[in-house]
Amino acid sequence: MPSVSEKSISVDLLASQFPVTLPIPTPTTNSNLLAIKDVQREEDLLRNPSSFRAWWTAIHTTKEAFNAQLKAERRADVPDETATLLGPLATPLARHSLQHLTYLYEAAIAQFPGSFKLWKSYLQMRMSYVLGRQVIKKRAGGRKKLPEMKDALEEEKEDLESWEDGLDSVVGWEEWRSLIATYERALMWLPKLPRLWLMYTSVFFHPMCPSLISHTHARRTFDRALRTLPPSLHSRIWVRYLLWAETKGGSTTVSVYRRYLAVDPSVTEHYTSILLSPADSVPRPLEAAKLLLSLARKASRGEYVSPEGKSPYQLLGDFLDIVERFSDEVGFDVDATIESNEANAKADAAASQTDGQPTSMDGQLVRMGGPPVPVGAGGAFDEDEDPLSPRKLNIEHIVHKDGLEVYKDQAGRLWTGLATYWIKRGEFDRAISTFEAGIATVLTIRDFTQIFDAYAEFCESLINAMMESLESPEEDDDDEDTKETEREMDVKMKEFEALIDRRPFLVNDVLLRRNPNDVQEWEKRVALWGEDDEKVADTYTKALETINPRKATANLHRLYVNFAKFYEEGGSSGSAEPDLDSARKILEKATKINFKAVEDLADIWCEWSEMELRHENYDEAVRVMQRAAAIPKNTKINYHDHSLPVQARLFKSLKLWSFYVDLEESIGTVESTKAVYDKIMDLKIANAQVIVNYAAFLEENQYWEDSFKVYERGTEVFTFPISFEIWNIYLSKFVKRYGGSKLERTRDLFEQALEKCPPKSCKPLFLMYGQLEEDYGLAKRAMSIYERATQVVADEDKFEMYTIYIAKATANYGLPATRPIFERALEVLPDKQTAEMCLRFAALERKLGEIDRARAIYAHASQFCDPRVNPKFWQEWNSFEIETGSEDTFREMLRIKRSVQAQFNTEASYLAAQTLSAKQNGPSEQPSAAQPADPMATAEQQARGPAFVAAKKTALPRADEHQASSVPDLAPQQADNADEIHISDEEDL
């Protein structure tokens, strides 16, 4: 194993072979550069020194020759250490080829110093011998023409050049210097070409680049490039410059990024991520926090748009994340925070006092010098946003000012972030006060849940830490420390239990802060206190003082009622003495509240009266209702006019009057009750139920005529269909009371009722009228009434009315008298009901022995009855013909049946008949249509399509069918029609 001295000797030996290209090799200094075969090339170049093609051809021919030799050369004789240190220049042939090509390129550049093509080829050749073989990366897709800096950094990082087997920076230091000198000479001739600058800067990213070159010299080179190139090309240099600064880290990264952010702040977010996780230096959380705070404020003012698509709140959330991670490095402690808060409060007070005063009191509008002075959010400088300032931040003030005042819907995250900041600093008391302040100010359940869960988790972790310290105490802890820890743990346990017990109250507080006019939440608040009468009374009092009646939710009046019942029942538990005076005061106060609805105020008065009734203060209950139902002088007030207070519209509340009249019926006199009912009628607020109740009350007290007058007033006030119910009750009561003693008056009442009654409601009245005439009047008048009814009632009631009319006529005059009624019914009724009436009419004629009239009626009704839909009619006619008819009449019946079926034989009726048949008979297979034997007939049938459905049972028999009846194949077709009668040809004639 070689010693250290031997290694140093070998390195020095290798380094002695360099530089290869400095001074620039020429045939005079190096006789090995030219061979006999190169003489002709040199003579041609001497004869044509201004021919660029000659130089280019000579260079490329020589380069290809050396490349072929280098590929054929074997490097097995070179030790691995030497190959690793020397890289591409490990063999003498490689060093010779570099010298030879350098000589040719230098000679050509002496002739064409301004040729970019020549310089580029020369520099690439030199780089290939020093930096090693470049790795070509495959790229999918193209690049944006003018990308944002954030995207440009990502793309450039992917496309950054990489090399293999470069020259060691120690051994080949002189060769590296020679390469840099060559680039400097090239930029001296071509300083405005960005491609040369980019090639030059790519050298600094090589992992073997000497530190003297890749640090200070590289920074100065980037600066020279920015000074030399026009501003339109600076973005191409800045991309490399920023990437190089990221690789160096430390103050280099900070200074370079600060310079660029002065020009383009779009990469500030990327810079903050670098500050928090640098490559080889200490994080700078204070600077990152100030930058993010500045971005959040600018974004909230609309002066900044995040290239990553973050909202102002998300930027503030990133700021809070930094604050939580690096609490000690970023923010003030408790004392400094309190002092800063007091200073900010004084500044705000002074600013509020100077509002409206001139901008400058001493006449100086512009500061001409001096250090920067904080002037607030609207000014030009704020130390909280200055990344160069070492002053820490007042996190509490920032969270309140920039967070809670702006993003009120995200209060949960902001409060928990602030509390976490204090927890990380070890200020547990300040964290607890922060949690309590957050819970006491949030307005949504989501924010409350977030804060409460974090609060509970913090308490649990604190208790667990104390328990762990008690389980495994430290060696220097004595008994007093242990007892103190136990006492603290007991206190924390009690606080934690109290916090859990307070959760329902805290949730209720949140909901009441969100909407202090929520009556239901106040009721829940009362229920939470349970039997604590003092707290319940305070809650009711605070609720009634807080709620705005015009903005309250539903059932505000129930809050007053329940408060009054609280005193009436002696508290929540009922252990105290009932306090009716306090209950009356509460209800008295409630009667002066301008509720949203009149019904709410009416409920207050009704509940007050009911309370007096429960305590048997009947006179007081009546007086309460008299006060409530007092009628003002001006009664022409619109009940639905919401511009008026509810007290002015209370006298038209039917709910109030209904309770009042029920109270009078229960404990008052008949006269007082009648007076209340009359007031309701005079105010024109009575409904049909009030009319019926009033009349029933008078009837109970034997005031018959008065009750009938009430009914008549109701029929005058209301129209149909409401008055129909009143007429129905009125007429039934009147008939029951007087019967036939006042027949003419009863008839007049019926005529009045029927005069304005609509057709759909008059059927019961006609039946009652007809029954009256049958019981107490004349049968002829009863028949005329039924006759009128058949003409007046609605169409859907006419069949039933005719049925009743026929039954009554049969009972009074016998069967023959019903014929004209049947005939009129057949003219008026719809087709379906006409068929049913015809069956009844035919049955009547059969009873009277009029067979021909019955047959004519059947024939008349047949036009309305589809055999497939109404088989009952045809079965009855068939039975009739079998019993009373002849062969001719039966044949006529069948002919009519076929013609009627043909009449109804359309696609729609066919489908309807099939559907009805399937419902009645259950699922069955549909008979397939008979296929014609003739192919032409089949084609014609297909051409016609489904526009005609052939009849199965109504088709008339053809002569050719009888002739072919002997053929066995057609026998099933003859069996299809069960009703077919075979008649000979002679009978047809």
PDB file of C-alpha atoms in Angstrom, residues 187 190-194 197 220-231 233-234 237:
ATOM      1  CA  LEU A 187     -16.114  36.640 -24.944  1.00  0.00           C
ATOM      2  CA  LEU A 190     -18.080  38.036 -29.081  1.00  0.00           C
ATOM      3  CA  PRO A 191     -19.467  39.597 -25.878  1.00  0.00           C
ATOM      4  CA  LYS A 192     -23.106  39.963 -27.050  1.00  0.00           C
ATOM      5  CA  LEU A 193     -23.814  36.337 -27.870  1.00  0.00           C
ATOM      6  CA  PRO A 194     -25.856  34.691 -25.068  1.00  0.00           C
ATOM      7  CA  TRP A 197     -22.229  32.969 -21.976  1.00  0.00           C
ATOM      8  CA  ARG A 220     -18.476  37.555 -11.175  1.00  0.00           C
ATOM      9  CA  THR A 221     -18.946  35.903 -14.551  1.00  0.00           C
ATOM     10  CA  PHE A 222     -22.735  35.851 -14.077  1.00  0.00           C
ATOM     11  CA  ASP A 223     -22.627  39.498 -13.074  1.00  0.00           C
ATOM     12  CA  ARG A 224     -20.559  40.392 -16.157  1.00  0.00           C
ATOM     13  CA  ALA A 225     -23.047  38.535 -18.345  1.00  0.00           C
ATOM     14  CA  LEU A 226     -25.930  40.552 -16.898  1.00  0.00           C
ATOM     15  CA  ARG A 227     -24.005  43.791 -17.409  1.00  0.00           C
ATOM     16  CA  THR A 228     -22.992  42.910 -20.964  1.00  0.00           C
ATOM     17  CA  LEU A 229     -26.159  41.407 -22.461  1.00  0.00           C
ATOM     18  CA  PRO A 230     -29.259  43.488 -23.170  1.00  0.00           C
ATOM     19  CA  PRO A 231     -32.159  43.268 -20.652  1.00  0.00           C
ATOM     20  CA  LEU A 233     -31.765  38.331 -22.651  1.00  0.00           C
ATOM     21  CA  HIS A 234     -31.311  38.557 -18.898  1.00  0.00           C
ATOM     22  CA  ILE A 237     -28.824  34.170 -17.620  1.00  0.00           C
TER      23      ILE A 237
END
